[in-house]
Short mmCIF file of C-alpha atoms in Angstrom, two decimals:
data_model
loop_
_atom_site.label_atom_id
_atom_site.label_comp_id
_atom_site.label_asym_id
_atom_site.label_seq_id
_atom_site.Cartn_x
_atom_site.Cartn_y
_atom_site.Cartn_z
CA MET A 59 16.16 -6.06 9.29
CA PRO A 60 13.01 -4.69 7.58
CA ARG A 61 11.11 -7.17 5.43
CA LEU A 62 8.47 -6.24 2.86
CA THR A 63 5.93 -8.87 1.80
CA VAL A 64 3.54 -8.45 -1.14
CA LEU A 65 0.00 -9.48 -0.21
CA GLY A 66 -1.80 -8.29 -3.34
CA SER A 67 -0.80 -6.72 -6.65
CA CYS A 68 -3.96 -6.21 -8.73
CA GLY A 69 -5.93 -3.06 -9.28
CA ALA A 70 -9.74 -2.88 -9.61
CA TRP A 71 -10.44 -6.60 -8.98
CA PRO A 72 -8.23 -9.64 -8.38
CA GLU A 73 -7.10 -12.04 -11.06
CA PRO A 74 -7.57 -15.75 -10.23
CA GLY A 75 -5.08 -16.75 -7.55
CA ARG A 76 -4.16 -13.14 -6.79
CA ALA A 77 -5.38 -10.33 -4.56
CA CYS A 78 -5.79 -6.58 -4.78
CA ALA A 79 -3.53 -4.02 -3.13
CA GLY A 80 -1.85 -5.09 0.10
CA PHE A 81 1.61 -5.08 1.64
CA LEU A 82 3.14 -6.09 4.97
CA LEU A 83 6.21 -4.35 6.41
CA SER A 84 7.88 -6.05 9.38
CA HIS A 85 10.76 -4.84 11.54
CA GLU A 86 11.82 -5.54 15.15
CA ASP A 87 8.78 -7.80 15.61
CA PHE A 88 6.48 -4.93 14.59
CA HIS A 89 4.10 -5.63 11.71
CA VAL A 90 2.26 -2.92 9.76
CA ALA A 91 -0.09 -3.56 6.83
CA LEU A 92 -0.41 -1.09 3.97
CA ASP A 93 -3.85 -1.40 2.38
CA LEU A 94 -5.89 -4.61 2.28
CA GLY A 95 -7.94 -4.91 -0.90
CA TYR A 96 -10.00 -7.84 -2.14
CA GLY A 97 -8.34 -11.13 -1.13
CA ALA A 98 -5.42 -9.56 0.72
CA ALA A 99 -6.48 -10.64 4.22
CA ALA A 100 -6.06 -14.33 3.41
CA GLN A 101 -2.56 -13.53 2.14
CA LEU A 102 -1.81 -11.52 5.30
CA PHE A 103 -2.86 -14.34 7.61
CA GLN A 104 -0.31 -16.65 5.98
CA HIS A 105 2.40 -14.43 7.47
CA VAL A 106 0.92 -12.78 10.57
CA PRO A 107 -2.14 -13.85 12.60
CA ALA A 108 -4.80 -11.15 12.90
CA ASP A 109 -4.07 -10.63 16.59
CA ARG A 110 -0.31 -10.15 15.93
CA LEU A 111 -0.65 -7.25 13.52
CA ASP A 112 0.46 -3.99 15.16
CA ALA A 113 -0.92 -1.29 12.82
CA ILE A 114 -2.51 -0.66 9.44
CA VAL A 115 -2.34 2.31 7.08
CA VAL A 116 -4.98 2.66 4.34
CA THR A 117 -4.15 5.03 1.50
CA HIS A 118 -7.72 5.67 0.34
CA GLU A 119 -11.27 4.40 0.38
CA HIS A 120 -11.56 2.45 -2.87
CA PRO A 121 -12.53 -1.18 -2.18
CA ASP A 122 -9.56 -2.65 -4.04
CA HIS A 123 -7.50 -1.07 -1.23
CA LEU A 124 -9.74 -1.51 1.81
CA ALA A 125 -12.34 -4.26 1.34
CA ASP A 126 -10.41 -6.83 3.37
CA VAL A 127 -9.87 -4.41 6.26
CA SER A 128 -13.39 -5.56 7.11
CA ALA A 129 -12.18 -9.18 7.17
CA LEU A 130 -9.29 -8.15 9.42
CA GLY A 131 -11.72 -6.41 11.77
CA ARG A 132 -13.89 -9.50 12.01
CA ALA A 133 -10.88 -11.71 12.70
CA ARG A 134 -9.64 -9.41 15.46
CA HIS A 135 -13.14 -9.12 16.95
CA TYR A 136 -13.05 -12.84 17.70
CA THR A 137 -9.36 -13.17 18.64
CA THR A 138 -8.31 -10.11 20.65
CA ASP A 139 -9.68 -7.23 22.72
CA ARG A 140 -6.84 -4.94 21.65
CA LYS A 141 -7.85 -2.24 19.19
CA LEU A 142 -5.58 -2.04 16.16
CA PRO A 143 -4.20 1.43 15.31
CA MET A 144 -5.46 2.39 11.84
CA HIS A 145 -4.40 5.51 9.99
CA CYS A 146 -6.81 6.31 7.16
CA THR A 147 -9.13 8.86 5.57
CA PRO A 148 -12.62 9.63 6.94
CA GLY A 149 -14.07 8.09 3.76
CA THR A 150 -12.35 4.81 4.58
CA VAL A 151 -14.11 4.67 7.95
CA ARG A 152 -17.48 5.44 6.36
CA ARG A 153 -17.08 2.65 3.81
CA LEU A 154 -16.05 0.15 6.46
CA ALA A 155 -19.05 1.10 8.60
CA ALA A 156 -21.35 0.58 5.62
CA MET A 157 -19.93 -2.91 5.07
CA GLU A 158 -20.06 -3.90 8.75
CA PRO A 159 -21.98 -1.60 11.12
CA SER A 160 -21.79 -4.03 14.05
CA PRO A 161 -19.16 -4.21 15.35
CA ALA A 162 -18.49 -0.67 14.16
CA PRO A 163 -14.98 0.20 12.94
CA ASP A 164 -14.16 2.06 16.17
CA GLU A 165 -14.84 -1.11 18.18
CA ASN A 166 -12.02 -2.99 16.44
CA PHE A 167 -9.72 -0.16 15.39
CA ASP A 168 -8.04 2.76 17.13
CA LEU A 169 -8.85 5.27 14.39
CA HIS A 170 -6.51 8.09 13.35
CA ASP A 171 -6.92 10.54 10.50
CA ILE A 172 -3.98 9.95 8.18
CA GLY A 173 -1.80 12.95 8.83
CA PRO A 174 1.48 14.53 7.85
CA GLU A 175 3.78 12.83 10.40
CA THR A 176 3.61 10.37 13.29
CA ASP A 177 5.50 7.51 14.91
CA LEU A 178 4.39 3.97 14.11
CA GLY A 179 6.37 1.47 16.15
CA PRO A 180 9.98 1.63 14.91
CA PHE A 181 8.91 3.65 11.87
CA ARG A 182 8.33 7.33 11.22
CA LEU A 183 5.25 7.75 9.03
CA THR A 184 4.96 10.76 6.72
CA THR A 185 2.38 11.24 3.98
CA GLU A 186 1.68 13.24 0.82
CA LEU A 187 -1.78 13.97 -0.55
CA LEU A 188 -1.76 12.77 -4.17
CA PRO A 189 -4.19 13.19 -7.10
CA HIS A 190 -6.82 10.47 -7.40
CA HIS A 191 -10.60 10.18 -7.77
CA VAL A 192 -10.90 10.30 -3.96
CA PRO A 193 -8.39 11.60 -1.37
CA ASN A 194 -5.33 9.34 -1.58
CA TYR A 195 -2.23 9.62 0.57
CA GLY A 196 1.18 8.42 -0.46
CA ILE A 197 3.01 6.80 2.46
CA ARG A 198 6.65 7.05 3.52
CA LEU A 199 7.90 4.81 6.34
CA THR A 200 11.41 5.39 7.65
CA THR A 201 13.50 3.61 10.25
CA SER A 202 17.24 3.51 10.90
CA GLY A 203 18.93 2.87 7.55
CA TYR A 204 15.74 2.08 5.62
CA THR A 205 12.98 3.97 3.80
CA LEU A 206 9.90 2.58 2.06
CA ALA A 207 7.66 4.76 -0.11
CA TYR A 208 4.23 3.70 -1.40
CA THR A 209 2.09 5.79 -3.74
CA GLY A 210 -1.29 4.12 -3.29
CA ASP A 211 -3.19 5.17 -6.44
CA THR A 212 -2.16 8.40 -8.08
CA GLY A 213 -1.71 10.35 -11.25
CA PRO A 214 1.58 12.14 -11.97
CA ALA A 215 2.36 14.85 -9.40
CA PRO A 216 5.47 16.86 -8.44
CA GLN A 217 5.19 15.85 -4.77
CA LEU A 218 5.83 12.22 -5.71
CA ALA A 219 9.55 12.97 -5.97
CA ASP A 220 9.64 14.14 -2.35
CA LEU A 221 7.64 11.12 -1.22
CA ALA A 222 10.08 8.71 -2.91
CA ARG A 223 13.35 10.61 -2.39
CA ASP A 224 16.26 8.18 -1.78
CA ALA A 225 13.88 5.34 -0.82
CA ASP A 226 15.27 1.84 -0.56
CA VAL A 227 12.02 0.57 -2.06
CA LEU A 228 9.39 2.53 -3.98
CA ILE A 229 6.08 0.69 -4.37
CA CYS A 230 4.59 2.54 -7.31
CA GLU A 231 1.23 2.30 -8.95
CA ALA A 232 1.69 1.37 -12.63
CA THR A 233 -1.78 0.58 -13.92
CA LEU A 234 -1.29 1.86 -17.45
CA GLN A 235 0.99 0.75 -20.27
CA GLY A 236 2.14 2.61 -23.35
CA ALA A 237 1.64 6.31 -24.00
CA PRO A 238 -0.38 8.14 -21.32
CA PRO A 239 -3.91 9.20 -22.30
CA GLU A 240 -4.77 12.86 -22.83
CA GLY A 241 -6.26 15.05 -20.12
CA PRO A 242 -6.23 14.91 -16.31
CA ARG A 243 -5.22 11.51 -14.97
CA TYR A 244 -5.48 9.71 -11.67
CA LEU A 245 -3.36 6.66 -12.56
CA MET A 246 0.21 6.29 -13.85
CA THR A 247 2.00 4.43 -16.62
CA ALA A 248 4.88 2.04 -15.97
CA ALA A 249 7.23 4.38 -17.85
CA GLU A 250 6.20 7.25 -15.56
CA ALA A 251 6.94 5.03 -12.56
CA GLY A 252 10.41 4.43 -13.99
CA ARG A 253 11.03 8.13 -14.52
CA LEU A 254 9.91 8.84 -10.96
CA ALA A 255 12.32 6.23 -9.61
CA THR A 256 15.17 7.88 -11.52
CA ALA A 257 14.26 11.40 -10.40
CA ALA A 258 13.91 10.31 -6.76
CA ASN A 259 17.12 8.20 -6.73
CA VAL A 260 15.44 5.08 -5.34
CA ARG A 261 17.22 1.73 -5.06
CA THR A 262 14.42 -0.67 -6.00
CA LEU A 263 11.21 0.02 -7.93
CA LEU A 264 8.34 -2.36 -7.19
CA LEU A 265 5.54 -1.97 -9.73
CA THR A 266 2.01 -2.71 -8.55
CA HIS A 267 -1.72 -2.14 -9.17
CA PHE A 268 -1.67 -4.02 -12.46
CA TRP A 269 -4.84 -3.96 -14.50
CA PRO A 270 -6.25 -7.51 -14.49
CA GLY A 271 -5.12 -9.45 -17.56
CA SER A 272 -2.28 -7.13 -18.47
CA ASP A 273 1.13 -8.53 -19.35
CA ARG A 274 3.32 -7.57 -16.40
CA ALA A 275 6.51 -8.18 -18.38
CA VAL A 276 5.52 -5.25 -20.61
CA SER A 277 5.20 -2.97 -17.59
CA VAL A 278 8.59 -4.05 -16.26
CA ALA A 279 10.23 -3.45 -19.64
CA GLU A 280 8.69 0.01 -19.95
CA ALA A 281 9.87 0.96 -16.46
CA ARG A 282 13.37 -0.41 -17.08
CA ALA A 283 13.66 1.77 -20.18
CA GLU A 284 13.42 4.79 -17.82
CA PHE A 285 15.22 3.51 -14.72
CA SER A 286 18.60 1.78 -14.46
CA GLY A 287 18.05 0.42 -10.95
CA LYS A 288 16.27 -2.76 -9.91
CA VAL A 289 12.70 -3.13 -11.24
CA LEU A 290 10.33 -5.81 -10.00
CA ALA A 291 6.70 -6.65 -10.61
CA ALA A 292 4.76 -7.16 -7.39
CA GLU A 293 3.79 -10.82 -7.00
CA GLU A 294 1.74 -12.28 -4.16
CA GLY A 295 4.13 -13.79 -1.60
CA LEU A 296 7.20 -11.91 -2.86
CA MET A 297 9.47 -10.89 0.03
CA LEU A 298 12.14 -8.20 -0.05
CA ASN A 299 14.62 -8.24 2.83
CA HIS A 300 16.78 -5.23 3.52
CA ALA A 301 20.34 -6.14 4.39
#
């Protein structure tokens, strides 16, 4: 039975007692992390020791999504000789190397360019390149009877509907509240997340990447006005089990 655990829910920087972007998906004793921003490693280690993690996927190179991958690398350096498969952008590797050149990222991680499709333990990983300030890949993980979609950070884009189509859980960036600002955008509103969930026919919408200090109840209400399914705000430690 797949289980999703929220490790971090903030965008930009963590609120007190919280962490930035991070999620853990577990199934058949296989554990994959999705992003590890500021503070997310400590949350991860409450559920899975560093040497028991089986893979990590990093959507993009911004530090609120990857800073604690460095902490994970350090922990594995001292606890296991097994390199951890990591699927990420080239920019992610460069940023990690700048934070910690020794040991270099390729000493702790089995590095893979994040690509269109690959197997990851019991999951099939597919991705969509989405609009953001730097290359960002939406992630879709599918196993028998279960699909998880995760946007990373993105502005509105038509390919989001394909990424999220019929997902059991859509983890959707919802940084903004109220009416969207004018011009090109690289972040979404909570209402847009709700409309996406409706268009893609998802079962559960999990809002994340909240701007620090924002009222999360407002975001949930705005999403619920656009989506009749289940809407949740990501909270550190929240677990969603798929029956």
